[in-house]
Amino acid sequence: MLTTAAGTVVSIGTADTASVLTEFQADDYTPIANISNVGEAGSEAEIVVGKFVDQTYSRKIKGSRDNGTMELTVARDSSDEGYQALIAAEKTDGIYNFYVELSDKPSTGASPKNSKFYFAALVASARNSFGEADNIVSTTFSLAISGAIFEVAASAT
């Protein structure tokens, strides 16, 4: 099913170490309000190149994987608990748990659920954008993903 980003929820958890899906799901999360752009994330392999004097062509293999840095753009609202949690996380060296929940649950089923993506990330930066007179002041948070992204697909139950 095709879907849009409208209705997507991003939440920040604690700095408790999570390395498997059940640990991520057991964390306590705070939703972040007023997100205008969730950004992107996903696996990309480093390409390792070998050049050998006895061969004419380079040899390439996949190396380590990186899930990237999600650029999360949020309207500046210092009264929002999620915004406050992001600001606090940026001031630490800790790795925090996050999840992104799409609005893509099936229209039928006993207890339909949306897709969720769980991951751990450093809140690497918090950059304010002031813009022009009719712009909403926003903050872009760089979430440097550390480790795997766990996807739980939308389901009818």
mmCIF file of C-alpha atoms in Angstrom, residues 10-118:
data_model
loop_
_atom_site.group_PDB
_atom_site.id
_atom_site.type_symbol
_atom_site.label_atom_id
_atom_site.label_comp_id
_atom_site.label_asym_id
_atom_site.label_seq_id
_atom_site.Cartn_x
_atom_site.Cartn_y
_atom_site.Cartn_z
ATOM 1 C CA VAL A 10 8.621 10.250 15.748
ATOM 2 C CA SER A 11 9.360 9.540 19.392
ATOM 3 C CA ILE A 12 12.502 9.716 21.517
ATOM 4 C CA GLY A 13 13.232 7.136 24.202
ATOM 5 C CA THR A 14 15.834 6.852 26.889
ATOM 6 C CA ALA A 15 19.586 6.330 26.693
ATOM 7 C CA ASP A 16 19.112 2.754 27.957
ATOM 8 C CA THR A 17 21.085 0.409 25.722
ATOM 9 C CA ALA A 18 18.894 -1.527 23.297
ATOM 10 C CA SER A 19 20.323 -3.955 20.774
ATOM 11 C CA VAL A 20 17.367 -6.201 19.909
ATOM 12 C CA LEU A 21 13.809 -5.345 18.913
ATOM 13 C CA THR A 22 12.206 -6.374 22.216
ATOM 14 C CA GLU A 23 14.535 -4.032 24.135
ATOM 15 C CA PHE A 24 13.569 -1.121 21.866
ATOM 16 C CA GLN A 25 9.861 -1.929 22.240
ATOM 17 C CA ALA A 26 10.166 -2.054 26.052
ATOM 18 C CA ASP A 27 11.590 1.493 26.324
ATOM 19 C CA ASP A 28 9.526 4.536 27.352
ATOM 20 C CA TYR A 29 9.084 7.054 24.512
ATOM 21 C CA THR A 30 8.027 10.681 24.264
ATOM 22 C CA PRO A 31 6.432 11.824 20.984
ATOM 23 C CA ILE A 32 7.953 14.857 19.278
ATOM 24 C CA ALA A 33 5.378 17.424 18.095
ATOM 25 C CA ASN A 34 5.397 19.756 15.090
ATOM 26 C CA ILE A 35 7.734 17.829 12.782
ATOM 27 C CA SER A 36 7.773 19.244 9.261
ATOM 28 C CA ASN A 37 10.351 16.857 7.767
ATOM 29 C CA VAL A 38 11.377 13.423 9.049
ATOM 30 C CA GLY A 39 14.322 13.096 6.671
ATOM 31 C CA GLU A 40 15.732 9.790 5.520
ATOM 32 C CA ALA A 41 17.619 6.808 6.872
ATOM 33 C CA GLY A 42 18.639 3.419 5.611
ATOM 34 C CA SER A 43 21.459 1.033 5.007
ATOM 35 C CA GLU A 44 24.350 1.879 2.731
ATOM 36 C CA ALA A 45 27.406 -0.315 2.392
ATOM 37 C CA GLU A 46 30.927 1.084 2.191
ATOM 38 C CA ILE A 47 32.498 -0.089 -1.052
ATOM 39 C CA VAL A 48 36.001 -1.424 -0.470
ATOM 40 C CA VAL A 49 38.232 -1.245 -3.540
ATOM 41 C CA GLY A 50 41.210 -3.529 -4.102
ATOM 42 C CA LYS A 51 43.743 -2.697 -6.791
ATOM 43 C CA PHE A 52 46.280 -5.373 -7.580
ATOM 44 C CA VAL A 53 49.329 -5.056 -9.819
ATOM 45 C CA ASP A 54 48.707 -8.422 -11.442
ATOM 46 C CA GLN A 55 45.129 -7.491 -12.473
ATOM 47 C CA THR A 56 43.776 -4.940 -14.952
ATOM 48 C CA TYR A 57 40.505 -4.175 -13.173
ATOM 49 C CA SER A 58 39.766 -3.046 -9.632
ATOM 50 C CA ARG A 59 37.962 -5.513 -7.357
ATOM 51 C CA LYS A 60 35.098 -4.236 -5.204
ATOM 52 C CA ILE A 61 33.423 -5.769 -2.186
ATOM 53 C CA LYS A 62 30.914 -4.537 0.354
ATOM 54 C CA GLY A 63 32.345 -3.397 3.655
ATOM 55 C CA SER A 64 30.654 -2.114 6.785
ATOM 56 C CA ARG A 65 27.130 -0.701 6.652
ATOM 57 C CA ASP A 66 25.921 2.696 7.823
ATOM 58 C CA ASN A 67 22.264 3.649 8.381
ATOM 59 C CA GLY A 68 23.045 7.325 7.928
ATOM 60 C CA THR A 69 21.971 10.488 9.680
ATOM 61 C CA MET A 70 18.311 11.470 9.835
ATOM 62 C CA GLU A 71 17.760 15.239 9.577
ATOM 63 C CA LEU A 72 14.642 15.844 11.669
ATOM 64 C CA THR A 73 13.130 19.334 11.191
ATOM 65 C CA VAL A 74 10.937 20.432 14.098
ATOM 66 C CA ALA A 75 9.074 23.695 14.723
ATOM 67 C CA ARG A 76 10.693 25.269 17.774
ATOM 68 C CA ASP A 77 8.309 24.737 20.702
ATOM 69 C CA SER A 78 10.111 24.819 24.026
ATOM 70 C CA SER A 79 6.907 23.721 25.815
ATOM 71 C CA ASP A 80 6.808 20.378 23.944
ATOM 72 C CA GLU A 81 8.283 17.487 25.968
ATOM 73 C CA GLY A 82 9.641 15.789 22.841
ATOM 74 C CA TYR A 83 11.420 18.973 21.753
ATOM 75 C CA GLN A 84 12.853 19.381 25.268
ATOM 76 C CA ALA A 85 14.088 15.770 25.206
ATOM 77 C CA LEU A 86 15.870 16.344 21.872
ATOM 78 C CA ILE A 87 17.549 19.512 23.192
ATOM 79 C CA ALA A 88 18.678 17.662 26.337
ATOM 80 C CA ALA A 89 19.936 14.671 24.296
ATOM 81 C CA GLU A 90 22.002 16.948 22.042
ATOM 82 C CA LYS A 91 23.866 18.240 25.105
ATOM 83 C CA THR A 92 25.030 14.717 26.059
ATOM 84 C CA ASP A 93 27.257 12.083 24.498
ATOM 85 C CA GLY A 94 24.564 9.436 24.993
ATOM 86 C CA ILE A 95 22.930 7.281 22.358
ATOM 87 C CA TYR A 96 19.114 7.468 22.547
ATOM 88 C CA ASN A 97 16.405 5.117 21.343
ATOM 89 C CA PHE A 98 13.935 6.362 18.718
ATOM 90 C CA TYR A 99 11.044 5.069 16.721
ATOM 91 C CA VAL A 100 9.280 6.327 13.622
ATOM 92 C CA GLU A 101 5.666 5.224 13.203
ATOM 93 C CA LEU A 102 4.030 5.612 9.811
ATOM 94 C CA SER A 103 0.304 6.068 9.267
ATOM 95 C CA ASP A 104 -0.095 2.986 7.069
ATOM 96 C CA LYS A 105 -2.138 0.423 8.999
ATOM 97 C CA PRO A 106 -4.530 -1.730 6.952
ATOM 98 C CA SER A 107 -8.131 -0.548 6.809
ATOM 99 C CA THR A 108 -9.376 -3.970 7.889
ATOM 100 C CA GLY A 109 -8.383 -6.463 10.534
ATOM 101 C CA ALA A 110 -8.994 -7.266 14.186
ATOM 102 C CA SER A 111 -6.418 -4.808 15.524
ATOM 103 C CA PRO A 112 -4.543 -3.067 12.685
ATOM 104 C CA LYS A 113 -1.110 -1.631 13.433
ATOM 105 C CA ASN A 114 1.132 0.894 11.673
ATOM 106 C CA SER A 115 4.682 0.189 10.535
ATOM 107 C CA LYS A 116 7.359 1.143 13.067
ATOM 108 C CA PHE A 117 11.093 1.634 12.677
ATOM 109 C CA TYR A 118 13.245 1.415 15.842
#
